[in-house]
PDB file of C-alpha atoms in Angstrom:
ATOM      1  CA  MET E   1       0.336  -0.202  -0.290  1.00 34.00           C
ATOM      2  CA  GLU E   2       3.128   1.806   1.115  1.00 37.00           C
ATOM      3  CA  LEU E   3       4.328   1.493  -2.643  1.00 36.00           C
ATOM      4  CA  ASP E   4       1.050   2.446  -4.281  1.00 39.00           C
ATOM      5  CA  THR E   5       0.981   6.170  -2.374  1.00 35.00           C
ATOM      6  CA  LEU E   6       4.394   6.311  -3.964  1.00 34.00           C
ATOM      7  CA  ASP E   7       3.420   5.991  -7.404  1.00 36.00           C
ATOM      8  CA  PHE E   8       0.853   8.404  -6.730  1.00 34.00           C
ATOM      9  CA  THR E   9       3.166  11.404  -5.263  1.00 36.00           C
ATOM     10  CA  MET E  10       6.009  10.610  -7.870  1.00 39.00           C
ATOM     11  CA  SER E  11       3.842  10.331 -10.736  1.00 40.00           C
ATOM     12  CA  GLY E  12       1.210  13.714  -9.363  1.00 52.00           C
ATOM     13  CA  GLN E  13       5.133  15.307  -8.969  1.00 78.00           C
ATOM     14  CA  ASN E  14       5.755  14.389 -12.385  1.00 82.00           C
ATOM     15  CA  GLY E  15       2.553  15.817 -14.113  1.00 91.00           C
ATOM     16  CA  ASP E  16       3.263  18.786 -12.164  1.00 94.00           C
ATOM     17  CA  ILE E  17       6.576  19.195 -13.690  1.00 94.00           C
ATOM     18  CA  ASP E  18       4.870  18.497 -17.479  1.00 94.00           C
ATOM     19  CA  GLU E  19       2.302  21.145 -16.202  1.00 96.00           C
ATOM     20  CA  ILE E  20       5.043  23.610 -16.167  1.00 96.00           C
ATOM     21  CA  LYS E  21       7.138  22.842 -18.113  1.00 95.00           C
ATOM     22  CA  GLN E  22       4.234  24.567 -20.706  1.00 96.00           C
ATOM     23  CA  LEU E  23       4.006  26.961 -18.817  1.00 97.00           C
ATOM     24  CA  ALA E  24       7.154  27.790 -19.468  1.00 95.00           C
ATOM     25  CA  GLU E  25       6.466  26.978 -23.533  1.00 95.00           C
ATOM     26  CA  ASP E  26       3.522  29.401 -23.367  1.00 96.00           C
ATOM     27  CA  TRP E  27       5.833  31.823 -21.714  1.00 95.00           C
ATOM     28  CA  ARG E  28       8.210  31.504 -24.671  1.00 93.00           C
ATOM     29  CA  SER E  29       5.407  31.480 -26.773  1.00 95.00           C
ATOM     30  CA  GLY E  30       3.565  34.793 -25.706  1.00 95.00           C
ATOM     31  CA  TRP E  31       7.166  36.981 -25.596  1.00 92.00           C
ATOM     32  CA  ILE E  32       7.633  35.738 -29.350  1.00 92.00           C
ATOM     33  CA  ALA E  33       4.904  36.229 -30.410  1.00 95.00           C
ATOM     34  CA  GLY E  34       4.764  39.876 -28.902  1.00 95.00           C
ATOM     35  CA  ASP E  35       1.250  39.464 -26.896  1.00 96.00           C
ATOM     36  CA  ALA E  36       1.289  40.610 -23.360  1.00 97.00           C
ATOM     37  CA  ASP E  37      -2.149  40.024 -22.997  1.00 97.00           C
ATOM     38  CA  ALA E  38      -0.432  35.802 -23.565  1.00 97.00           C
ATOM     39  CA  LEU E  39       1.537  36.643 -20.898  1.00 97.00           C
ATOM     40  CA  LEU E  40      -0.131  38.060 -18.582  1.00 97.00           C
ATOM     41  CA  ALA E  41      -2.856  35.090 -19.081  1.00 97.00           C
ATOM     42  CA  LEU E  42       0.065  33.099 -17.431  1.00 98.00           C
ATOM     43  CA  TYR E  43       0.507  35.495 -13.855  1.00 98.00           C
ATOM     44  CA  ALA E  44      -0.559  34.331 -10.369  1.00 98.00           C
ATOM     45  CA  ASP E  45      -3.190  36.888  -9.110  1.00 96.00           C
ATOM     46  CA  GLU E  46      -0.480  39.567  -7.373  1.00 97.00           C
ATOM     47  CA  PRO E  47       2.734  38.866  -9.154  1.00 98.00           C
ATOM     48  CA  VAL E  48       6.124  40.586  -8.762  1.00 98.00           C
ATOM     49  CA  LEU E  49       8.365  41.030 -11.283  1.00 97.00           C
ATOM     50  CA  MET E  50      11.886  41.694 -10.556  1.00 96.00           C
ATOM     51  CA  PRO E  51      13.373  42.980 -14.264  1.00 91.00           C
ATOM     52  CA  TRP E  52      17.639  42.909 -14.075  1.00 87.00           C
ATOM     53  CA  GLY E  53      18.359  46.618 -13.652  1.00 86.00           C
ATOM     54  CA  GLN E  54      15.129  48.644 -13.002  1.00 89.00           C
ATOM     55  CA  PRO E  55      12.950  48.554  -9.958  1.00 95.00           C
ATOM     56  CA  THR E  56      10.438  46.324  -9.278  1.00 97.00           C
ATOM     57  CA  VAL E  57       6.985  45.926 -10.251  1.00 97.00           C
ATOM     58  CA  PHE E  58       4.398  44.316  -8.485  1.00 98.00           C
ATOM     59  CA  GLY E  59       0.080  43.849 -10.060  1.00 98.00           C
ATOM     60  CA  LYS E  60      -0.226  43.150 -13.617  1.00 97.00           C
ATOM     61  CA  ASP E  61      -1.881  46.027 -13.991  1.00 97.00           C
ATOM     62  CA  ALA E  62       1.843  47.636 -13.805  1.00 97.00           C
ATOM     63  CA  ILE E  63       3.055  44.617 -15.979  1.00 97.00           C
ATOM     64  CA  ARG E  64       0.961  45.629 -18.583  1.00 97.00           C
ATOM     65  CA  PRO E  65       2.564  48.400 -19.642  1.00 97.00           C
ATOM     66  CA  LEU E  66       5.586  46.967 -19.826  1.00 95.00           C
ATOM     67  CA  TYR E  67       4.617  44.679 -21.691  1.00 95.00           C
ATOM     68  CA  GLN E  68       2.792  46.688 -24.204  1.00 96.00           C
ATOM     69  CA  SER E  69       5.576  49.861 -24.903  1.00 95.00           C
ATOM     70  CA  MET E  70       8.722  47.034 -25.438  1.00 93.00           C
ATOM     71  CA  PHE E  71       5.934  45.089 -27.723  1.00 96.00           C
ATOM     72  CA  LYS E  72       5.319  48.082 -29.890  1.00 96.00           C
ATOM     73  CA  GLU E  73       9.321  48.518 -30.112  1.00 96.00           C
ATOM     74  CA  TYR E  74      10.583  45.425 -30.571  1.00 95.00           C
ATOM     75  CA  ALA E  75      10.663  42.414 -31.796  1.00 95.00           C
ATOM     76  CA  ILE E  76      11.486  40.010 -30.404  1.00 93.00           C
ATOM     77  CA  LYS E  77      13.254  35.955 -31.132  1.00 93.00           C
ATOM     78  CA  SER E  78      14.209  34.100 -27.378  1.00 90.00           C
ATOM     79  CA  GLU E  79      15.894  31.010 -27.271  1.00 90.00           C
ATOM     80  CA  PRO E  80      15.517  29.682 -23.417  1.00 91.00           C
ATOM     81  CA  THR E  81      16.466  26.800 -22.355  1.00 94.00           C
ATOM     82  CA  VAL E  82      14.942  25.969 -19.361  1.00 94.00           C
ATOM     83  CA  MET E  83      17.264  24.065 -16.929  1.00 95.00           C
ATOM     84  CA  ASP E  84      14.834  22.753 -13.871  1.00 94.00           C
ATOM     85  CA  VAL E  85      12.189  22.859 -12.338  1.00 96.00           C
ATOM     86  CA  GLU E  86      11.212  21.305  -8.999  1.00 95.00           C
ATOM     87  CA  VAL E  87       7.570  21.014  -7.167  1.00 96.00           C
ATOM     88  CA  SER E  88       6.443  21.161  -3.580  1.00 94.00           C
ATOM     89  CA  GLY E  89       2.832  21.157  -2.986  1.00 94.00           C
ATOM     90  CA  ASP E  90       1.681  23.836  -4.711  1.00 96.00           C
ATOM     91  CA  LEU E  91       4.987  25.681  -5.114  1.00 97.00           C
ATOM     92  CA  GLY E  92       7.091  25.685  -7.895  1.00 96.00           C
ATOM     93  CA  TYR E  93       9.862  26.921  -9.426  1.00 96.00           C
ATOM     94  CA  PHE E  94      11.882  26.140 -12.932  1.00 96.00           C
ATOM     95  CA  TRP E  95      14.683  28.537 -14.105  1.00 96.00           C
ATOM     96  CA  CYS E  96      16.082  28.879 -18.058  1.00 96.00           C
ATOM     97  CA  THR E  97      18.902  30.295 -19.476  1.00 95.00           C
ATOM     98  CA  TYR E  98      18.595  32.520 -22.906  1.00 94.00           C
ATOM     99  CA  ALA E  99      19.825  34.534 -25.571  1.00 94.00           C
ATOM    100  CA  GLN E 100      17.719  36.983 -26.993  1.00 92.00           C
ATOM    101  CA  THR E 101      17.399  39.448 -29.637  1.00 94.00           C
ATOM    102  CA  ALA E 102      15.565  42.784 -30.272  1.00 94.00           C
ATOM    103  CA  THR E 103      15.179  44.678 -32.596  1.00 95.00           C
ATOM    104  CA  PRO E 104      13.647  48.110 -33.244  1.00 96.00           C
ATOM    105  CA  LYS E 105      10.644  47.331 -35.469  1.00 95.00           C
ATOM    106  CA  ALA E 106      11.944  51.411 -36.075  1.00 95.00           C
ATOM    107  CA  GLY E 107      14.789  50.132 -37.952  1.00 95.00           C
ATOM    108  CA  GLY E 108      18.027  50.139 -36.496  1.00 94.00           C
ATOM    109  CA  ALA E 109      20.500  47.783 -34.463  1.00 95.00           C
ATOM    110  CA  PRO E 110      19.324  44.705 -32.922  1.00 95.00           C
ATOM    111  CA  ARG E 111      20.243  44.171 -29.256  1.00 92.00           C
ATOM    112  CA  GLU E 112      21.316  40.411 -28.247  1.00 93.00           C
ATOM    113  CA  GLU E 113      21.561  39.751 -24.490  1.00 92.00           C
ATOM    114  CA  GLU E 114      21.754  36.916 -22.728  1.00 94.00           C
ATOM    115  CA  GLY E 115      20.428  36.453 -19.242  1.00 94.00           C
ATOM    116  CA  LYS E 116      19.393  34.209 -16.684  1.00 96.00           C
ATOM    117  CA  ALA E 117      15.840  34.255 -15.279  1.00 96.00           C
ATOM    118  CA  VAL E 118      13.982  31.821 -12.260  1.00 98.00           C
ATOM    119  CA  PHE E 119      10.320  32.193 -12.452  1.00 98.00           C
ATOM    120  CA  ILE E 120       8.488  30.811  -8.789  1.00 98.00           C
ATOM    121  CA  VAL E 121       5.135  28.844  -9.758  1.00 98.00           C
ATOM    122  CA  ARG E 122       2.432  28.228  -7.494  1.00 98.00           C
ATOM    123  CA  ARG E 123      -0.557  26.298  -8.603  1.00 97.00           C
ATOM    124  CA  GLU E 124      -3.892  28.474  -8.024  1.00 96.00           C
ATOM    125  CA  HIS E 125      -7.190  28.186  -9.399  1.00 92.00           C
ATOM    126  CA  GLY E 126      -6.530  24.678 -10.749  1.00 93.00           C
ATOM    127  CA  ALA E 127      -3.159  26.297 -12.550  1.00 96.00           C
ATOM    128  CA  TRP E 128       0.540  27.040 -12.177  1.00 98.00           C
ATOM    129  CA  LYS E 129       0.874  30.775 -12.670  1.00 98.00           C
ATOM    130  CA  ILE E 130       3.841  32.894 -12.215  1.00 98.00           C
ATOM    131  CA  ALA E 131       4.327  34.760  -8.846  1.00 98.00           C
ATOM    132  CA  ARG E 132       7.570  35.575  -9.466  1.00 98.00           C
ATOM    133  CA  LEU E 133      10.126  36.674 -11.876  1.00 98.00           C
ATOM    134  CA  ILE E 134      13.926  37.115 -10.720  1.00 97.00           C
ATOM    135  CA  ASP E 135      15.799  38.747 -14.629  1.00 94.00           C
ATOM    136  CA  ASN E 136      19.089  38.721 -14.408  1.00 92.00           C
ATOM    137  CA  SER E 137      21.453  39.406 -17.406  1.00 90.00           C
ATOM    138  CA  ASP E 138      25.093  37.845 -18.403  1.00 90.00           C
ATOM    139  CA  ARG E 139      26.009  41.400 -18.634  1.00 81.00           C
ATOM    140  CA  ALA E 140      28.400  43.796 -16.814  1.00 64.00           C
ATOM    141  CA  SER E 141      26.623  46.300 -15.196  1.00 58.00           C
ATOM    142  CA  PRO E 142      27.530  49.866 -16.696  1.00 53.00           C
ATOM    143  CA  SER E 143      30.172  51.582 -14.902  1.00 45.00           C
ATOM    144  CA  ILE E 144      28.114  54.083 -12.334  1.00 42.00           C
TER     145      ILE E 144
END
């Protein structure tokens, strides 16, 4: 009986990991499509965004204009690699590395970036959602 319980727990956890991996893929798809609404739909009710080199952003209403502005100005190409996914109960995380190119829609040289990001996820309303997103560039900070 204990073995059956263990097998159920493990298969349930594997299902959660698969769902979180799908969340990561949905994130990538929304980013490449330049779809702020699709990205915001992946966030928890009260998300926190901690972008590299910028102040912390609290809530979807504050995140929305950041994404809309970026997608209005740039076409994004991104190649993330999910490095690890963990889950425990209704909390989990995944982290990834990425190479990204942002090409100005008005013309000009593309901006290339490499970095890593940690997504803390929470099960809300039966689905895995992004509760916290921490982004960090691999480039050195500009001199102050």
